[in-house]
């Protein structure tokens, strides 16, 4: 089994850093602080980190064809133009915003933006997946299909376009779905991996959070409260570990000119004072060089992508 050690590249001290997103065109890393209601752009060449305030919690972001980003905030879907610091609302949230918000998400190869929700009471599997397709929001899957989760995380699409992955963090499970890339429809759900809960093993290994798939089809999953990122083979076996010097890694992204740098976001939210004293880098952005590359993130495509709002 391969092992790596990630090191701090940005002492962000974010409350809940999530959704790292590498822009090949800009050679920089976008990321969000959900609890801090901020969107960031980190330039590794200069170590500069620019931020923009959001009106409510951003759950996930994706790059958009024609420039800028598409974002899922608690109250709906938006286009965001960083250079103008301009938000343009596309659609309202398709759920009750008093007990639910968007969480992890990304684009598929056909340019659809998928955003999963989290049910904030975390008492039942009420959260669903939604899809922004050509400017219109439609359901993906969820409780009505018997496929709900407490917290949607770890969304990633296989390169062959025939399957996708989703984790349910509180339930310690990673699912694999059949997927039709041409139509955007999902098929049968099966368990890809199930992680031990506290008490089931001598050393608690964390809960599956955000993820990404590399060029070899392996699934890299941040283990929240586990201080590590696990690399799963396409068959669901753990074949690599990235050690992170904080307990709460949240998500990963491949970046760098050759896409062989793995960036890892982390959180301070929920950590006791004693933990923060031991781990002052919590909430930072970490990175490690790998011997395997990732894949460029697909762009969101829309009929009006190239036309900025007046």
PDB file of C-alpha atoms in Angstrom:
ATOM      1  CA  UNK A   1       0.000   0.000   0.000  1.00  0.00           C
ATOM      2  CA  UNK A   2       1.317   3.442  -0.933  1.00  0.00           C
ATOM      3  CA  UNK A   3       1.437   6.189   1.700  1.00  0.00           C
ATOM      4  CA  UNK A   4       2.008   9.930   1.346  1.00  0.00           C
ATOM      5  CA  UNK A   5       2.198  12.919   3.689  1.00  0.00           C
ATOM      6  CA  UNK A   6       0.356  16.153   2.899  1.00  0.00           C
ATOM      7  CA  UNK A   7       1.746  19.499   4.071  1.00  0.00           C
ATOM      8  CA  UNK A   8       0.191  22.908   4.597  1.00  0.00           C
ATOM      9  CA  UNK A   9       0.214  25.306   1.628  1.00  0.00           C
ATOM     10  CA  UNK A  10      -2.335  27.886   2.856  1.00  0.00           C
ATOM     11  CA  UNK A  11      -2.947  28.652   6.531  1.00  0.00           C
ATOM     12  CA  UNK A  12      -6.552  29.645   5.820  1.00  0.00           C
ATOM     13  CA  UNK A  13      -8.043  28.742   9.211  1.00  0.00           C
ATOM     14  CA  UNK A  14     -11.410  28.333   7.511  1.00  0.00           C
ATOM     15  CA  UNK A  15     -14.409  27.209   9.508  1.00  0.00           C
ATOM     16  CA  UNK A  16     -15.443  24.661   6.889  1.00  0.00           C
ATOM     17  CA  UNK A  17     -13.239  24.656   3.787  1.00  0.00           C
ATOM     18  CA  UNK A  18     -14.738  22.524   1.022  1.00  0.00           C
ATOM     19  CA  UNK A  19     -15.041  21.924  -2.707  1.00  0.00           C
ATOM     20  CA  UNK A  20     -11.474  22.566  -3.923  1.00  0.00           C
ATOM     21  CA  UNK A  21     -11.668  23.095  -7.682  1.00  0.00           C
ATOM     22  CA  UNK A  22      -8.626  23.390  -9.940  1.00  0.00           C
ATOM     23  CA  UNK A  23      -8.856  25.726 -12.935  1.00  0.00           C
ATOM     24  CA  UNK A  24      -6.558  24.498 -15.710  1.00  0.00           C
ATOM     25  CA  UNK A  25      -6.993  27.809 -17.566  1.00  0.00           C
ATOM     26  CA  UNK A  26      -6.035  29.953 -14.572  1.00  0.00           C
ATOM     27  CA  UNK A  27      -3.666  27.491 -12.862  1.00  0.00           C
ATOM     28  CA  UNK A  28      -5.270  28.279  -9.528  1.00  0.00           C
ATOM     29  CA  UNK A  29      -7.463  26.608  -6.934  1.00  0.00           C
ATOM     30  CA  UNK A  30     -10.972  27.795  -6.166  1.00  0.00           C
ATOM     31  CA  UNK A  31     -12.428  26.686  -2.844  1.00  0.00           C
ATOM     32  CA  UNK A  32     -15.224  27.669  -0.463  1.00  0.00           C
ATOM     33  CA  UNK A  33     -15.701  28.175   3.256  1.00  0.00           C
ATOM     34  CA  UNK A  34     -19.274  27.030   3.764  1.00  0.00           C
ATOM     35  CA  UNK A  35     -19.731  28.251   7.334  1.00  0.00           C
ATOM     36  CA  UNK A  36     -17.764  31.443   6.594  1.00  0.00           C
ATOM     37  CA  UNK A  37     -19.945  32.153   3.521  1.00  0.00           C
ATOM     38  CA  UNK A  38     -16.930  32.871   1.334  1.00  0.00           C
ATOM     39  CA  UNK A  39     -15.557  31.799  -2.014  1.00  0.00           C
ATOM     40  CA  UNK A  40     -11.761  31.840  -2.459  1.00  0.00           C
ATOM     41  CA  UNK A  41      -9.204  31.634  -5.253  1.00  0.00           C
ATOM     42  CA  UNK A  42      -5.737  30.497  -4.258  1.00  0.00           C
ATOM     43  CA  UNK A  43      -2.806  31.041  -6.624  1.00  0.00           C
ATOM     44  CA  UNK A  44       0.013  28.604  -5.710  1.00  0.00           C
ATOM     45  CA  UNK A  45       2.510  30.545  -7.846  1.00  0.00           C
ATOM     46  CA  UNK A  46       2.142  33.682  -5.716  1.00  0.00           C
ATOM     47  CA  UNK A  47       0.560  32.221  -2.546  1.00  0.00           C
ATOM     48  CA  UNK A  48      -2.148  34.887  -2.856  1.00  0.00           C
ATOM     49  CA  UNK A  49      -5.667  33.966  -1.748  1.00  0.00           C
ATOM     50  CA  UNK A  50      -8.492  36.214  -2.908  1.00  0.00           C
ATOM     51  CA  UNK A  51     -11.959  35.973  -1.385  1.00  0.00           C
ATOM     52  CA  UNK A  52     -15.517  36.982  -2.155  1.00  0.00           C
ATOM     53  CA  UNK A  53     -18.383  37.083   0.359  1.00  0.00           C
ATOM     54  CA  UNK A  54     -21.518  35.118  -0.503  1.00  0.00           C
ATOM     55  CA  UNK A  55     -25.054  36.078   0.656  1.00  0.00           C
ATOM     56  CA  UNK A  56     -25.579  32.638   2.241  1.00  0.00           C
ATOM     57  CA  UNK A  57     -23.697  29.364   2.591  1.00  0.00           C
ATOM     58  CA  UNK A  58     -22.123  28.086  -0.634  1.00  0.00           C
ATOM     59  CA  UNK A  59     -22.350  24.306  -0.857  1.00  0.00           C
ATOM     60  CA  UNK A  60     -20.402  23.572  -4.031  1.00  0.00           C
ATOM     61  CA  UNK A  61     -19.002  25.203  -7.154  1.00  0.00           C
ATOM     62  CA  UNK A  62     -17.974  24.258 -10.684  1.00  0.00           C
ATOM     63  CA  UNK A  63     -16.212  25.984 -13.548  1.00  0.00           C
ATOM     64  CA  UNK A  64     -18.439  27.292 -16.317  1.00  0.00           C
ATOM     65  CA  UNK A  65     -17.970  27.322 -20.075  1.00  0.00           C
ATOM     66  CA  UNK A  66     -17.315  30.893 -21.152  1.00  0.00           C
ATOM     67  CA  UNK A  67     -15.669  31.833 -17.854  1.00  0.00           C
ATOM     68  CA  UNK A  68     -16.639  32.216 -14.244  1.00  0.00           C
ATOM     69  CA  UNK A  69     -18.333  29.681 -12.029  1.00  0.00           C
ATOM     70  CA  UNK A  70     -21.657  28.113 -11.279  1.00  0.00           C
ATOM     71  CA  UNK A  71     -22.472  27.795  -7.575  1.00  0.00           C
ATOM     72  CA  UNK A  72     -25.077  26.103  -5.412  1.00  0.00           C
ATOM     73  CA  UNK A  73     -25.854  28.278  -2.383  1.00  0.00           C
ATOM     74  CA  UNK A  74     -28.369  27.491   0.338  1.00  0.00           C
ATOM     75  CA  UNK A  75     -31.064  29.493  -1.456  1.00  0.00           C
ATOM     76  CA  UNK A  76     -30.422  28.350  -5.017  1.00  0.00           C
ATOM     77  CA  UNK A  77     -28.202  28.115  -8.075  1.00  0.00           C
ATOM     78  CA  UNK A  78     -26.109  31.057  -9.283  1.00  0.00           C
ATOM     79  CA  UNK A  79     -23.624  32.091 -11.951  1.00  0.00           C
ATOM     80  CA  UNK A  80     -20.662  33.954 -10.481  1.00  0.00           C
ATOM     81  CA  UNK A  81     -18.274  36.223 -12.396  1.00  0.00           C
ATOM     82  CA  UNK A  82     -15.175  36.678 -10.202  1.00  0.00           C
ATOM     83  CA  UNK A  83     -13.603  39.593 -12.046  1.00  0.00           C
ATOM     84  CA  UNK A  84     -16.792  41.634 -11.664  1.00  0.00           C
ATOM     85  CA  UNK A  85     -17.634  40.124  -8.251  1.00  0.00           C
ATOM     86  CA  UNK A  86     -21.090  39.560  -9.703  1.00  0.00           C
ATOM     87  CA  UNK A  87     -23.677  36.955  -8.735  1.00  0.00           C
ATOM     88  CA  UNK A  88     -26.597  36.163 -11.015  1.00  0.00           C
ATOM     89  CA  UNK A  89     -29.325  33.893  -9.666  1.00  0.00           C
ATOM     90  CA  UNK A  90     -30.454  31.139 -12.008  1.00  0.00           C
ATOM     91  CA  UNK A  91     -32.974  29.231  -9.879  1.00  0.00           C
ATOM     92  CA  UNK A  92     -34.232  28.955  -6.323  1.00  0.00           C
ATOM     93  CA  UNK A  93     -33.513  26.053  -4.001  1.00  0.00           C
ATOM     94  CA  UNK A  94     -35.732  22.989  -4.640  1.00  0.00           C
ATOM     95  CA  UNK A  95     -36.100  22.178  -0.917  1.00  0.00           C
ATOM     96  CA  UNK A  96     -37.004  23.696   2.461  1.00  0.00           C
ATOM     97  CA  UNK A  97     -34.092  26.023   3.250  1.00  0.00           C
ATOM     98  CA  UNK A  98     -34.903  26.052   6.974  1.00  0.00           C
ATOM     99  CA  UNK A  99     -33.557  22.529   7.475  1.00  0.00           C
ATOM    100  CA  UNK A 100     -31.573  21.781   4.346  1.00  0.00           C
ATOM    101  CA  UNK A 101     -28.758  23.272   2.290  1.00  0.00           C
ATOM    102  CA  UNK A 102     -26.646  22.306  -0.673  1.00  0.00           C
ATOM    103  CA  UNK A 103     -23.433  20.457   0.057  1.00  0.00           C
ATOM    104  CA  UNK A 104     -21.012  18.572  -2.211  1.00  0.00           C
ATOM    105  CA  UNK A 105     -21.333  18.653  -6.002  1.00  0.00           C
ATOM    106  CA  UNK A 106     -19.615  18.854  -9.401  1.00  0.00           C
ATOM    107  CA  UNK A 107     -20.209  18.705 -13.171  1.00  0.00           C
ATOM    108  CA  UNK A 108     -20.425  15.586 -15.278  1.00  0.00           C
ATOM    109  CA  UNK A 109     -18.734  15.242 -18.672  1.00  0.00           C
ATOM    110  CA  UNK A 110     -21.865  16.480 -20.474  1.00  0.00           C
ATOM    111  CA  UNK A 111     -21.840  19.793 -18.618  1.00  0.00           C
ATOM    112  CA  UNK A 112     -24.592  19.134 -16.092  1.00  0.00           C
ATOM    113  CA  UNK A 113     -24.034  20.561 -12.605  1.00  0.00           C
ATOM    114  CA  UNK A 114     -25.043  18.114  -9.870  1.00  0.00           C
ATOM    115  CA  UNK A 115     -25.480  19.375  -6.304  1.00  0.00           C
ATOM    116  CA  UNK A 116     -26.338  17.171  -3.359  1.00  0.00           C
ATOM    117  CA  UNK A 117     -28.126  18.384  -0.262  1.00  0.00           C
ATOM    118  CA  UNK A 118     -27.621  17.777   3.419  1.00  0.00           C
ATOM    119  CA  UNK A 119     -30.459  17.329   5.902  1.00  0.00           C
ATOM    120  CA  UNK A 120     -29.150  19.395   8.789  1.00  0.00           C
ATOM    121  CA  UNK A 121     -30.913  17.543  11.639  1.00  0.00           C
ATOM    122  CA  UNK A 122     -29.073  14.422  10.369  1.00  0.00           C
ATOM    123  CA  UNK A 123     -31.792  12.254  11.877  1.00  0.00           C
ATOM    124  CA  UNK A 124     -32.994  10.560   8.684  1.00  0.00           C
ATOM    125  CA  UNK A 125     -32.169  10.116   5.010  1.00  0.00           C
ATOM    126  CA  UNK A 126     -34.095  13.130   3.705  1.00  0.00           C
ATOM    127  CA  UNK A 127     -31.423  14.712   1.478  1.00  0.00           C
ATOM    128  CA  UNK A 128     -31.553  14.398  -2.304  1.00  0.00           C
ATOM    129  CA  UNK A 129     -29.448  15.090  -5.386  1.00  0.00           C
ATOM    130  CA  UNK A 130     -30.422  17.816  -7.849  1.00  0.00           C
ATOM    131  CA  UNK A 131     -29.232  18.668 -11.330  1.00  0.00           C
ATOM    132  CA  UNK A 132     -28.835  22.040 -13.029  1.00  0.00           C
ATOM    133  CA  UNK A 133     -29.071  21.217 -16.725  1.00  0.00           C
ATOM    134  CA  UNK A 134     -29.004  23.993 -19.335  1.00  0.00           C
ATOM    135  CA  UNK A 135     -30.329  26.474 -16.784  1.00  0.00           C
ATOM    136  CA  UNK A 136     -33.192  24.321 -15.486  1.00  0.00           C
ATOM    137  CA  UNK A 137     -33.264  22.427 -12.187  1.00  0.00           C
ATOM    138  CA  UNK A 138     -34.542  18.859 -12.055  1.00  0.00           C
ATOM    139  CA  UNK A 139     -34.480  16.108  -9.433  1.00  0.00           C
ATOM    140  CA  UNK A 140     -31.672  13.594  -9.634  1.00  0.00           C
ATOM    141  CA  UNK A 141     -32.431  10.969  -6.990  1.00  0.00           C
ATOM    142  CA  UNK A 142     -33.420  10.952  -3.340  1.00  0.00           C
ATOM    143  CA  UNK A 143     -35.935   9.872  -0.702  1.00  0.00           C
ATOM    144  CA  UNK A 144     -38.789   9.537  -3.201  1.00  0.00           C
ATOM    145  CA  UNK A 145     -36.764   6.859  -4.978  1.00  0.00           C
ATOM    146  CA  UNK A 146     -35.643   5.186  -1.761  1.00  0.00           C
ATOM    147  CA  UNK A 147     -32.178   6.662  -2.399  1.00  0.00           C
ATOM    148  CA  UNK A 148     -32.017   9.448   0.158  1.00  0.00           C
ATOM    149  CA  UNK A 149     -29.004  10.219   2.359  1.00  0.00           C
ATOM    150  CA  UNK A 150     -28.428  12.267   5.492  1.00  0.00           C
ATOM    151  CA  UNK A 151     -25.536  14.241   3.994  1.00  0.00           C
ATOM    152  CA  UNK A 152     -24.669  13.987   0.308  1.00  0.00           C
ATOM    153  CA  UNK A 153     -20.905  13.944  -0.221  1.00  0.00           C
ATOM    154  CA  UNK A 154     -18.155  12.423  -2.329  1.00  0.00           C
ATOM    155  CA  UNK A 155     -19.819  12.894  -5.714  1.00  0.00           C
ATOM    156  CA  UNK A 156     -17.530  11.729  -8.539  1.00  0.00           C
ATOM    157  CA  UNK A 157     -18.060  10.422 -12.071  1.00  0.00           C
ATOM    158  CA  UNK A 158     -16.185   7.500 -13.587  1.00  0.00           C
ATOM    159  CA  UNK A 159     -14.303   8.326 -16.775  1.00  0.00           C
ATOM    160  CA  UNK A 160     -16.247   5.754 -18.807  1.00  0.00           C
ATOM    161  CA  UNK A 161     -19.499   7.626 -18.118  1.00  0.00           C
ATOM    162  CA  UNK A 162     -21.178   4.463 -16.865  1.00  0.00           C
ATOM    163  CA  UNK A 163     -21.065   4.956 -13.108  1.00  0.00           C
ATOM    164  CA  UNK A 164     -20.889   7.600 -10.392  1.00  0.00           C
ATOM    165  CA  UNK A 165     -20.132   7.651  -6.680  1.00  0.00           C
ATOM    166  CA  UNK A 166     -21.783   9.300  -3.686  1.00  0.00           C
ATOM    167  CA  UNK A 167     -20.975   9.064   0.006  1.00  0.00           C
ATOM    168  CA  UNK A 168     -23.304   9.506   2.973  1.00  0.00           C
ATOM    169  CA  UNK A 169     -20.948  10.840   5.615  1.00  0.00           C
ATOM    170  CA  UNK A 170     -22.964  10.206   8.812  1.00  0.00           C
ATOM    171  CA  UNK A 171     -23.755   6.666   7.694  1.00  0.00           C
ATOM    172  CA  UNK A 172     -20.097   5.849   6.864  1.00  0.00           C
ATOM    173  CA  UNK A 173     -20.945   4.501   3.411  1.00  0.00           C
ATOM    174  CA  UNK A 174     -19.854   5.139  -0.184  1.00  0.00           C
ATOM    175  CA  UNK A 175     -22.329   4.167  -2.908  1.00  0.00           C
ATOM    176  CA  UNK A 176     -21.819   3.408  -6.593  1.00  0.00           C
ATOM    177  CA  UNK A 177     -24.614   4.022  -9.103  1.00  0.00           C
ATOM    178  CA  UNK A 178     -25.037   3.017 -12.679  1.00  0.00           C
ATOM    179  CA  UNK A 179     -25.056   6.152 -14.840  1.00  0.00           C
ATOM    180  CA  UNK A 180     -25.967   7.050 -18.409  1.00  0.00           C
ATOM    181  CA  UNK A 181     -23.782  10.011 -19.370  1.00  0.00           C
ATOM    182  CA  UNK A 182     -25.843  10.690 -22.499  1.00  0.00           C
ATOM    183  CA  UNK A 183     -29.149  11.135 -20.676  1.00  0.00           C
ATOM    184  CA  UNK A 184     -27.981  11.984 -17.156  1.00  0.00           C
ATOM    185  CA  UNK A 185     -30.093   9.207 -15.649  1.00  0.00           C
ATOM    186  CA  UNK A 186     -28.897   7.045 -12.771  1.00  0.00           C
ATOM    187  CA  UNK A 187     -29.345   3.324 -12.384  1.00  0.00           C
ATOM    188  CA  UNK A 188     -29.128   0.855  -9.540  1.00  0.00           C
ATOM    189  CA  UNK A 189     -27.315   1.812  -6.316  1.00  0.00           C
ATOM    190  CA  UNK A 190     -24.885  -0.540  -4.598  1.00  0.00           C
ATOM    191  CA  UNK A 191     -22.453  -0.241  -1.693  1.00  0.00           C
ATOM    192  CA  UNK A 192     -18.937   0.501  -2.949  1.00  0.00           C
ATOM    193  CA  UNK A 193     -17.331   0.715   0.511  1.00  0.00           C
ATOM    194  CA  UNK A 194     -18.483   0.876   4.113  1.00  0.00           C
ATOM    195  CA  UNK A 195     -16.220   2.494   6.693  1.00  0.00           C
ATOM    196  CA  UNK A 196     -16.094   1.361  10.335  1.00  0.00           C
ATOM    197  CA  UNK A 197     -17.898   3.451  12.945  1.00  0.00           C
ATOM    198  CA  UNK A 198     -16.438   4.271  16.339  1.00  0.00           C
ATOM    199  CA  UNK A 199     -16.097   1.145  18.425  1.00  0.00           C
ATOM    200  CA  UNK A 200     -15.805  -1.200  15.442  1.00  0.00           C
ATOM    201  CA  UNK A 201     -12.029  -0.931  15.208  1.00  0.00           C
ATOM    202  CA  UNK A 202      -9.207  -0.062  17.575  1.00  0.00           C
ATOM    203  CA  UNK A 203      -8.290   3.118  15.698  1.00  0.00           C
ATOM    204  CA  UNK A 204     -11.205   5.133  14.350  1.00  0.00           C
ATOM    205  CA  UNK A 205     -10.577   5.966  10.695  1.00  0.00           C
ATOM    206  CA  UNK A 206     -13.035   8.780  10.058  1.00  0.00           C
ATOM    207  CA  UNK A 207     -16.119   9.244   7.892  1.00  0.00           C
ATOM    208  CA  UNK A 208     -16.173   9.482   4.067  1.00  0.00           C
ATOM    209  CA  UNK A 209     -16.413  13.113   2.961  1.00  0.00           C
ATOM    210  CA  UNK A 210     -15.546  14.770  -0.377  1.00  0.00           C
ATOM    211  CA  UNK A 211     -13.760  12.842  -3.122  1.00  0.00           C
ATOM    212  CA  UNK A 212     -12.298  12.781  -6.619  1.00  0.00           C
ATOM    213  CA  UNK A 213     -11.350  10.139  -9.200  1.00  0.00           C
ATOM    214  CA  UNK A 214      -7.865   9.919 -10.711  1.00  0.00           C
ATOM    215  CA  UNK A 215      -6.776   9.051 -14.256  1.00  0.00           C
ATOM    216  CA  UNK A 216      -6.537   5.358 -13.314  1.00  0.00           C
ATOM    217  CA  UNK A 217     -10.144   5.211 -12.121  1.00  0.00           C
ATOM    218  CA  UNK A 218      -9.334   5.147  -8.403  1.00  0.00           C
ATOM    219  CA  UNK A 219     -11.519   7.000  -5.905  1.00  0.00           C
ATOM    220  CA  UNK A 220      -9.820   9.314  -3.373  1.00  0.00           C
ATOM    221  CA  UNK A 221     -11.992   9.980  -0.311  1.00  0.00           C
ATOM    222  CA  UNK A 222     -11.251  12.457   2.497  1.00  0.00           C
ATOM    223  CA  UNK A 223     -11.935  10.871   5.886  1.00  0.00           C
ATOM    224  CA  UNK A 224     -13.465  13.495   8.164  1.00  0.00           C
ATOM    225  CA  UNK A 225     -12.210  13.092  11.748  1.00  0.00           C
ATOM    226  CA  UNK A 226      -9.761  10.476  10.451  1.00  0.00           C
ATOM    227  CA  UNK A 227      -6.842  12.724   9.469  1.00  0.00           C
ATOM    228  CA  UNK A 228      -6.349  10.963   6.164  1.00  0.00           C
ATOM    229  CA  UNK A 229      -7.420  10.517   2.561  1.00  0.00           C
ATOM    230  CA  UNK A 230      -8.010   6.976   1.299  1.00  0.00           C
ATOM    231  CA  UNK A 231      -7.388   5.812  -2.251  1.00  0.00           C
ATOM    232  CA  UNK A 232      -9.812   3.071  -3.298  1.00  0.00           C
ATOM    233  CA  UNK A 233      -9.270   0.815  -6.290  1.00  0.00           C
ATOM    234  CA  UNK A 234     -12.144   0.511  -8.789  1.00  0.00           C
ATOM    235  CA  UNK A 235     -13.069  -2.674  -6.906  1.00  0.00           C
ATOM    236  CA  UNK A 236     -13.411  -0.826  -3.574  1.00  0.00           C
ATOM    237  CA  UNK A 237     -10.143  -1.921  -1.948  1.00  0.00           C
ATOM    238  CA  UNK A 238      -8.013   0.578  -0.004  1.00  0.00           C
ATOM    239  CA  UNK A 239      -4.701   0.817  -1.858  1.00  0.00           C
ATOM    240  CA  UNK A 240      -3.269   4.141  -0.660  1.00  0.00           C
ATOM    241  CA  UNK A 241      -3.338   6.590   2.243  1.00  0.00           C
ATOM    242  CA  UNK A 242      -2.504  10.294   2.350  1.00  0.00           C
ATOM    243  CA  UNK A 243      -1.827  11.376   5.920  1.00  0.00           C
ATOM    244  CA  UNK A 244      -3.047  14.886   6.743  1.00  0.00           C
ATOM    245  CA  UNK A 245      -1.777  16.659   9.910  1.00  0.00           C
ATOM    246  CA  UNK A 246      -5.295  17.651  10.997  1.00  0.00           C
ATOM    247  CA  UNK A 247      -8.229  15.491  12.023  1.00  0.00           C
ATOM    248  CA  UNK A 248     -10.875  16.984   9.714  1.00  0.00           C
ATOM    249  CA  UNK A 249      -9.968  16.801   6.022  1.00  0.00           C
ATOM    250  CA  UNK A 250     -13.074  17.529   3.970  1.00  0.00           C
ATOM    251  CA  UNK A 251     -12.439  17.139   0.219  1.00  0.00           C
ATOM    252  CA  UNK A 252      -9.735  16.666  -2.401  1.00  0.00           C
ATOM    253  CA  UNK A 253      -8.907  17.982  -5.873  1.00  0.00           C
ATOM    254  CA  UNK A 254      -6.166  17.242  -8.379  1.00  0.00           C
ATOM    255  CA  UNK A 255      -4.243  20.299  -9.548  1.00  0.00           C
ATOM    256  CA  UNK A 256      -0.951  21.660 -10.756  1.00  0.00           C
ATOM    257  CA  UNK A 257       0.290  21.894 -14.336  1.00  0.00           C
ATOM    258  CA  UNK A 258       0.377  18.085 -14.609  1.00  0.00           C
ATOM    259  CA  UNK A 259      -2.607  17.414 -12.314  1.00  0.00           C
ATOM    260  CA  UNK A 260      -0.353  15.405  -9.981  1.00  0.00           C
ATOM    261  CA  UNK A 261      -0.763  17.660  -6.943  1.00  0.00           C
ATOM    262  CA  UNK A 262      -3.549  16.562  -4.610  1.00  0.00           C
ATOM    263  CA  UNK A 263      -5.073  19.477  -2.701  1.00  0.00           C
ATOM    264  CA  UNK A 264      -6.932  18.730   0.528  1.00  0.00           C
ATOM    265  CA  UNK A 265      -9.285  21.139   2.309  1.00  0.00           C
ATOM    266  CA  UNK A 266     -10.016  20.909   6.038  1.00  0.00           C
ATOM    267  CA  UNK A 267     -12.243  22.282   8.776  1.00  0.00           C
ATOM    268  CA  UNK A 268     -12.098  23.889  12.207  1.00  0.00           C
ATOM    269  CA  UNK A 269     -15.858  23.752  12.725  1.00  0.00           C
ATOM    270  CA  UNK A 270     -16.831  21.299  15.452  1.00  0.00           C
ATOM    271  CA  UNK A 271     -13.317  21.010  16.879  1.00  0.00           C
ATOM    272  CA  UNK A 272     -12.862  21.497  20.626  1.00  0.00           C
ATOM    273  CA  UNK A 273     -10.348  24.048  21.926  1.00  0.00           C
ATOM    274  CA  UNK A 274      -7.992  21.226  22.940  1.00  0.00           C
ATOM    275  CA  UNK A 275      -8.006  19.828  19.400  1.00  0.00           C
ATOM    276  CA  UNK A 276      -7.329  23.251  17.873  1.00  0.00           C
ATOM    277  CA  UNK A 277      -4.457  23.786  20.306  1.00  0.00           C
ATOM    278  CA  UNK A 278      -2.903  20.511  19.122  1.00  0.00           C
ATOM    279  CA  UNK A 279      -3.739  21.184  15.470  1.00  0.00           C
ATOM    280  CA  UNK A 280      -3.361  24.909  14.790  1.00  0.00           C
ATOM    281  CA  UNK A 281      -3.328  24.253  11.018  1.00  0.00           C
ATOM    282  CA  UNK A 282      -6.947  23.043  11.091  1.00  0.00           C
ATOM    283  CA  UNK A 283      -9.007  24.803   8.446  1.00  0.00           C
ATOM    284  CA  UNK A 284      -5.976  25.057   6.161  1.00  0.00           C
ATOM    285  CA  UNK A 285      -5.346  23.872   2.619  1.00  0.00           C
ATOM    286  CA  UNK A 286      -2.861  21.019   2.253  1.00  0.00           C
ATOM    287  CA  UNK A 287      -1.120  19.482  -0.739  1.00  0.00           C
ATOM    288  CA  UNK A 288       0.962  16.462  -1.708  1.00  0.00           C
ATOM    289  CA  UNK A 289       2.718  15.446  -4.920  1.00  0.00           C
ATOM    290  CA  UNK A 290       1.607  12.105  -6.350  1.00  0.00           C
ATOM    291  CA  UNK A 291       2.806   9.678  -8.983  1.00  0.00           C
ATOM    292  CA  UNK A 292      -0.659   9.508 -10.520  1.00  0.00           C
ATOM    293  CA  UNK A 293      -2.563  12.317 -12.227  1.00  0.00           C
ATOM    294  CA  UNK A 294      -6.104  13.466 -11.858  1.00  0.00           C
ATOM    295  CA  UNK A 295      -8.476  14.620 -14.590  1.00  0.00           C
ATOM    296  CA  UNK A 296      -9.512  18.156 -15.599  1.00  0.00           C
ATOM    297  CA  UNK A 297     -12.881  19.121 -14.154  1.00  0.00           C
ATOM    298  CA  UNK A 298     -15.691  19.351 -16.750  1.00  0.00           C
ATOM    299  CA  UNK A 299     -17.300  22.741 -17.367  1.00  0.00           C
ATOM    300  CA  UNK A 300     -20.931  23.638 -16.805  1.00  0.00           C
ATOM    301  CA  UNK A 301     -22.601  24.291 -20.160  1.00  0.00           C
ATOM    302  CA  UNK A 302     -25.684  26.389 -20.676  1.00  0.00           C
ATOM    303  CA  UNK A 303     -27.339  28.095 -23.641  1.00  0.00           C
ATOM    304  CA  UNK A 304     -26.676  31.459 -21.992  1.00  0.00           C
ATOM    305  CA  UNK A 305     -23.202  30.629 -20.632  1.00  0.00           C
ATOM    306  CA  UNK A 306     -21.408  33.108 -22.886  1.00  0.00           C
ATOM    307  CA  UNK A 307     -23.804  35.989 -22.172  1.00  0.00           C
ATOM    308  CA  UNK A 308     -23.241  37.849 -18.917  1.00  0.00           C
ATOM    309  CA  UNK A 309     -26.284  39.395 -17.220  1.00  0.00           C
ATOM    310  CA  UNK A 310     -26.819  43.087 -17.887  1.00  0.00           C
TER     311      UNK A 310
END
